[in-house]
């Protein structure tokens, strides 16, 4: 009887021992598996999925030590935004689905890189210096029956040395329902370029803040687009508009020369680019008058994003110094007329002006400025598809000026210039 019982117990224990051996083997294989987590970067969103396909019987309960990183573990995925750079030693706590009472530990490492932004100093500019300018500025408001948002931010290269923001902008609601937005990029090599850009944008806005001037433009526009106008009348009206625009730009140049003289400066100390657009909605569509000198683009995007037009001449050179400035006499030559554009469209989705602090990292080359895919990528970026998860919400836009200013702080290796972006939408 005892012998029979002994043999039966031995038979029953054999499969149980085999099952334990399999469980032990699978747990050890999971422990020994070499896991390399992709590196994270401080202050940037991180997500990494732990591939468990080779271990169908292993379940991870928790990852101890992860709380120090600022990350969380859920559904086999590590995600979140790590706070500081460090090498973190983590304990993966797991169990076998056929032995849930025994919790085992697997050790792994995670490296969080330093946020490259933290390597740059942010030294305030001197508030007592001549022509002091704030380190950032923003604006939101109406623009005809559209809206406008502008953000301008000092670049890291200037912040690192405590220098000024050289970019500037202005937005004016003009008489007769006209509107103007102007953007300028002061030359980094010019002693007081910050004042050159401020003065250029302010002066052009003030010039057109005149009922007489905008009515003169409007009379000629009506002549240009009247159905019964002859070709000669249209051509004369177009030339009249360009003459007024040319007068405005010359006025800016003369104002900069006068400012230089009054402050014992050379006009080259005020070197700055200038782009602007005048806009009004007529019964036949939006009329957009544009001008540009320098390397800052003005782009018009149609309603269905199938076409993008560059509305100004870009002064870009193969070598440094290819750009031109509103302070240069040589721009007032026989080709000056080519710098003015008159555009009429039924509607548009976006009208965008930017300095090269945005253009260089986001478009890289001039030929991409009329590439619809490049613009779609930019607006996806603005919608939050970026490493920082920052976005400017053009639908719920109560804080869009603040959001765009934050977005402008994006990281782009080698691109640390001042950034100004104006969007009419």
mmCIF file of N, CA and C in Angstrom, residues 361-423:
data_model
loop_
_atom_site.group_PDB
_atom_site.id
_atom_site.type_symbol
_atom_site.label_atom_id
_atom_site.label_comp_id
_atom_site.label_asym_id
_atom_site.label_seq_id
_atom_site.Cartn_x
_atom_site.Cartn_y
_atom_site.Cartn_z
ATOM 1 N N UNK A 361 16.133 77.621 -39.924
ATOM 2 C CA UNK A 361 15.957 76.263 -39.396
ATOM 3 C C UNK A 361 14.758 75.518 -39.982
ATOM 4 N N UNK A 362 13.705 76.235 -40.363
ATOM 5 C CA UNK A 362 12.473 75.562 -40.792
ATOM 6 C C UNK A 362 12.402 75.320 -42.303
ATOM 7 N N UNK A 363 13.130 76.111 -43.097
ATOM 8 C CA UNK A 363 13.073 75.932 -44.548
ATOM 9 C C UNK A 363 14.449 75.667 -45.170
ATOM 10 N N UNK A 364 15.488 76.120 -44.517
ATOM 11 C CA UNK A 364 16.885 75.862 -44.894
ATOM 12 C C UNK A 364 17.279 76.568 -46.192
ATOM 13 N N UNK A 365 16.528 76.313 -47.285
ATOM 14 C CA UNK A 365 16.869 76.922 -48.568
ATOM 15 C C UNK A 365 15.689 77.711 -49.115
ATOM 16 N N UNK A 366 15.997 78.690 -49.965
ATOM 17 C CA UNK A 366 14.975 79.579 -50.514
ATOM 18 C C UNK A 366 13.955 78.824 -51.357
ATOM 19 N N UNK A 367 14.402 77.779 -52.081
ATOM 20 C CA UNK A 367 13.475 77.091 -52.993
ATOM 21 C C UNK A 367 12.358 76.345 -52.255
ATOM 22 N N UNK A 368 12.506 76.152 -50.950
ATOM 23 C CA UNK A 368 11.446 75.475 -50.192
ATOM 24 C C UNK A 368 10.346 76.436 -49.740
ATOM 25 N N UNK A 369 10.556 77.726 -49.973
ATOM 26 C CA UNK A 369 9.581 78.718 -49.524
ATOM 27 C C UNK A 369 8.280 78.684 -50.327
ATOM 28 N N UNK A 370 8.296 78.035 -51.489
ATOM 29 C CA UNK A 370 7.069 77.862 -52.259
ATOM 30 C C UNK A 370 6.696 76.382 -52.396
ATOM 31 N N UNK A 371 7.249 75.573 -51.490
ATOM 32 C CA UNK A 371 6.964 74.140 -51.472
ATOM 33 C C UNK A 371 5.848 73.865 -50.456
ATOM 34 N N UNK A 372 4.708 73.396 -50.939
ATOM 35 C CA UNK A 372 3.555 73.212 -50.042
ATOM 36 C C UNK A 372 3.840 72.205 -48.936
ATOM 37 N N UNK A 373 4.610 71.156 -49.220
ATOM 38 C CA UNK A 373 4.905 70.148 -48.196
ATOM 39 C C UNK A 373 5.716 70.746 -47.050
ATOM 40 N N UNK A 374 6.636 71.632 -47.377
ATOM 41 C CA UNK A 374 7.435 72.297 -46.334
ATOM 42 C C UNK A 374 6.551 73.160 -45.439
ATOM 43 N N UNK A 375 5.553 73.800 -46.039
ATOM 44 C CA UNK A 375 4.642 74.629 -45.249
ATOM 45 C C UNK A 375 3.683 73.786 -44.422
ATOM 46 N N UNK A 376 3.260 72.658 -44.967
ATOM 47 C CA UNK A 376 2.421 71.749 -44.176
ATOM 48 C C UNK A 376 3.191 71.251 -42.960
ATOM 49 N N UNK A 377 4.468 70.949 -43.165
ATOM 50 C CA UNK A 377 5.315 70.499 -42.053
ATOM 51 C C UNK A 377 5.439 71.586 -40.992
ATOM 52 N N UNK A 378 5.590 72.847 -41.445
ATOM 53 C CA UNK A 378 5.688 73.945 -40.478
ATOM 54 C C UNK A 378 4.418 74.063 -39.653
ATOM 55 N N UNK A 379 3.257 73.971 -40.293
ATOM 56 C CA UNK A 379 2.014 74.144 -39.541
ATOM 57 C C UNK A 379 1.689 72.917 -38.684
ATOM 58 N N UNK A 380 2.190 71.747 -39.064
ATOM 59 C CA UNK A 380 2.092 70.579 -38.178
ATOM 60 C C UNK A 380 2.965 70.805 -36.942
ATOM 61 N N UNK A 381 4.135 71.392 -37.167
ATOM 62 C CA UNK A 381 5.027 71.755 -36.065
ATOM 63 C C UNK A 381 4.334 72.757 -35.135
ATOM 64 N N UNK A 382 3.719 73.770 -35.711
ATOM 65 C CA UNK A 382 2.996 74.758 -34.914
ATOM 66 C C UNK A 382 1.831 74.133 -34.151
ATOM 67 N N UNK A 383 1.282 73.035 -34.703
ATOM 68 C CA UNK A 383 0.152 72.348 -34.057
ATOM 69 C C UNK A 383 0.603 71.406 -32.946
ATOM 70 N N UNK A 384 1.920 71.325 -32.695
ATOM 71 C CA UNK A 384 2.422 70.512 -31.581
ATOM 72 C C UNK A 384 3.245 69.313 -31.982
ATOM 73 N N UNK A 385 3.441 69.084 -33.277
ATOM 74 C CA UNK A 385 4.235 67.940 -33.724
ATOM 75 C C UNK A 385 5.713 68.314 -33.683
ATOM 76 N N UNK A 386 6.252 68.411 -32.469
ATOM 77 C CA UNK A 386 7.657 68.765 -32.261
ATOM 78 C C UNK A 386 8.143 68.167 -30.949
ATOM 79 N N UNK A 387 9.435 68.175 -30.749
ATOM 80 C CA UNK A 387 10.031 67.544 -29.558
ATOM 81 C C UNK A 387 9.577 68.187 -28.256
ATOM 82 N N UNK A 388 9.296 69.482 -28.289
ATOM 83 C CA UNK A 388 8.905 70.193 -27.067
ATOM 84 C C UNK A 388 7.418 70.086 -26.769
ATOM 85 N N UNK A 389 6.638 69.558 -27.734
ATOM 86 C CA UNK A 389 5.181 69.477 -27.608
ATOM 87 C C UNK A 389 4.558 70.865 -27.362
ATOM 88 N N UNK A 390 5.201 71.900 -27.900
ATOM 89 C CA UNK A 390 4.632 73.245 -27.804
ATOM 90 C C UNK A 390 3.777 73.503 -29.035
ATOM 91 N N UNK A 391 2.703 74.272 -28.871
ATOM 92 C CA UNK A 391 1.850 74.539 -30.031
ATOM 93 C C UNK A 391 1.178 75.896 -29.913
ATOM 94 N N UNK A 392 0.844 76.430 -31.080
ATOM 95 C CA UNK A 392 0.046 77.647 -31.172
ATOM 96 C C UNK A 392 -1.308 77.245 -31.739
ATOM 97 N N UNK A 393 -2.349 77.422 -30.940
ATOM 98 C CA UNK A 393 -3.683 76.949 -31.313
ATOM 99 C C UNK A 393 -4.430 78.068 -32.034
ATOM 100 N N UNK A 394 -4.622 77.890 -33.348
ATOM 101 C CA UNK A 394 -5.284 78.916 -34.146
ATOM 102 C C UNK A 394 -6.812 78.824 -34.063
ATOM 103 N N UNK A 395 -7.330 77.797 -33.394
ATOM 104 C CA UNK A 395 -8.780 77.658 -33.213
ATOM 105 C C UNK A 395 -9.192 78.262 -31.866
ATOM 106 N N UNK A 396 -8.682 77.683 -30.789
ATOM 107 C CA UNK A 396 -8.892 78.253 -29.447
ATOM 108 C C UNK A 396 -7.728 79.197 -29.162
ATOM 109 N N UNK A 397 -7.831 80.411 -29.693
ATOM 110 C CA UNK A 397 -6.666 81.291 -29.782
ATOM 111 C C UNK A 397 -6.609 82.400 -28.733
ATOM 112 N N UNK A 398 -7.232 82.166 -27.580
ATOM 113 C CA UNK A 398 -7.214 83.191 -26.532
ATOM 114 C C UNK A 398 -5.794 83.545 -26.093
ATOM 115 N N UNK A 399 -4.896 82.556 -26.085
ATOM 116 C CA UNK A 399 -3.525 82.783 -25.625
ATOM 117 C C UNK A 399 -2.512 82.533 -26.738
ATOM 118 N N UNK A 400 -2.936 82.732 -27.976
ATOM 119 C CA UNK A 400 -2.070 82.359 -29.093
ATOM 120 C C UNK A 400 -0.783 83.172 -29.130
ATOM 121 N N UNK A 401 -0.822 84.435 -28.665
ATOM 122 C CA UNK A 401 0.406 85.237 -28.651
ATOM 123 C C UNK A 401 1.428 84.660 -27.674
ATOM 124 N N UNK A 402 0.950 84.213 -26.504
ATOM 125 C CA UNK A 402 1.846 83.582 -25.528
ATOM 126 C C UNK A 402 2.356 82.247 -26.059
ATOM 127 N N UNK A 403 1.471 81.493 -26.681
ATOM 128 C CA UNK A 403 1.844 80.176 -27.205
ATOM 129 C C UNK A 403 2.882 80.281 -28.314
ATOM 130 N N UNK A 404 2.703 81.258 -29.208
ATOM 131 C CA UNK A 404 3.649 81.412 -30.316
ATOM 132 C C UNK A 404 5.016 81.842 -29.806
ATOM 133 N N UNK A 405 5.027 82.666 -28.780
ATOM 134 C CA UNK A 405 6.290 83.104 -28.186
ATOM 135 C C UNK A 405 7.035 81.906 -27.593
ATOM 136 N N UNK A 406 6.318 81.022 -26.924
ATOM 137 C CA UNK A 406 6.930 79.812 -26.358
ATOM 138 C C UNK A 406 7.415 78.898 -27.485
ATOM 139 N N UNK A 407 6.597 78.747 -28.529
ATOM 140 C CA UNK A 407 6.974 77.888 -29.663
ATOM 141 C C UNK A 407 8.267 78.386 -30.306
ATOM 142 N N UNK A 408 8.438 79.707 -30.354
ATOM 143 C CA UNK A 408 9.620 80.290 -30.996
ATOM 144 C C UNK A 408 10.925 79.949 -30.275
ATOM 145 N N UNK A 409 10.820 79.358 -29.099
ATOM 146 C CA UNK A 409 12.017 78.966 -28.347
ATOM 147 C C UNK A 409 12.495 77.569 -28.742
ATOM 148 N N UNK A 410 11.998 77.040 -29.866
ATOM 149 C CA UNK A 410 12.370 75.681 -30.295
ATOM 150 C C UNK A 410 13.885 75.545 -30.447
ATOM 151 N N UNK A 411 14.341 74.301 -30.294
ATOM 152 C CA UNK A 411 15.772 74.018 -30.418
ATOM 153 C C UNK A 411 16.092 73.595 -31.838
ATOM 154 N N UNK A 412 17.118 74.203 -32.412
ATOM 155 C CA UNK A 412 17.615 73.807 -33.725
ATOM 156 C C UNK A 412 19.126 73.989 -33.714
ATOM 157 N N UNK A 413 19.829 72.898 -33.802
ATOM 158 C CA UNK A 413 21.294 72.929 -33.700
ATOM 159 C C UNK A 413 21.884 73.899 -34.730
ATOM 160 N N UNK A 414 22.677 74.837 -34.244
ATOM 161 C CA UNK A 414 23.351 75.777 -35.131
ATOM 162 C C UNK A 414 22.509 76.975 -35.534
ATOM 163 N N UNK A 415 21.257 77.011 -35.109
ATOM 164 C CA UNK A 415 20.377 78.131 -35.459
ATOM 165 C C UNK A 415 19.919 78.837 -34.184
ATOM 166 N N UNK A 416 20.605 79.910 -33.835
ATOM 167 C CA UNK A 416 20.347 80.578 -32.559
ATOM 168 C C UNK A 416 20.128 82.078 -32.732
ATOM 169 N N UNK A 417 19.653 82.471 -33.911
ATOM 170 C CA UNK A 417 19.414 83.883 -34.201
ATOM 171 C C UNK A 417 18.085 84.332 -33.596
ATOM 172 N N UNK A 418 17.873 85.668 -33.563
ATOM 173 C CA UNK A 418 16.576 86.208 -33.143
ATOM 174 C C UNK A 418 15.485 85.634 -34.060
ATOM 175 N N UNK A 419 14.289 85.478 -33.497
ATOM 176 C CA UNK A 419 13.193 84.879 -34.256
ATOM 177 C C UNK A 419 11.943 85.754 -34.171
ATOM 178 N N UNK A 420 11.431 86.113 -35.342
ATOM 179 C CA UNK A 420 10.172 86.846 -35.402
ATOM 180 C C UNK A 420 9.266 86.194 -36.443
ATOM 181 N N UNK A 421 8.030 85.936 -36.018
ATOM 182 C CA UNK A 421 7.069 85.269 -36.893
ATOM 183 C C UNK A 421 5.718 85.975 -36.770
ATOM 184 N N UNK A 422 5.185 86.420 -37.910
ATOM 185 C CA UNK A 422 3.872 87.068 -37.949
ATOM 186 C C UNK A 422 2.968 86.240 -38.848
ATOM 187 N N UNK A 423 1.779 85.905 -38.342
ATOM 188 C CA UNK A 423 0.833 85.066 -39.092
ATOM 189 C C UNK A 423 -0.541 85.713 -39.096
#
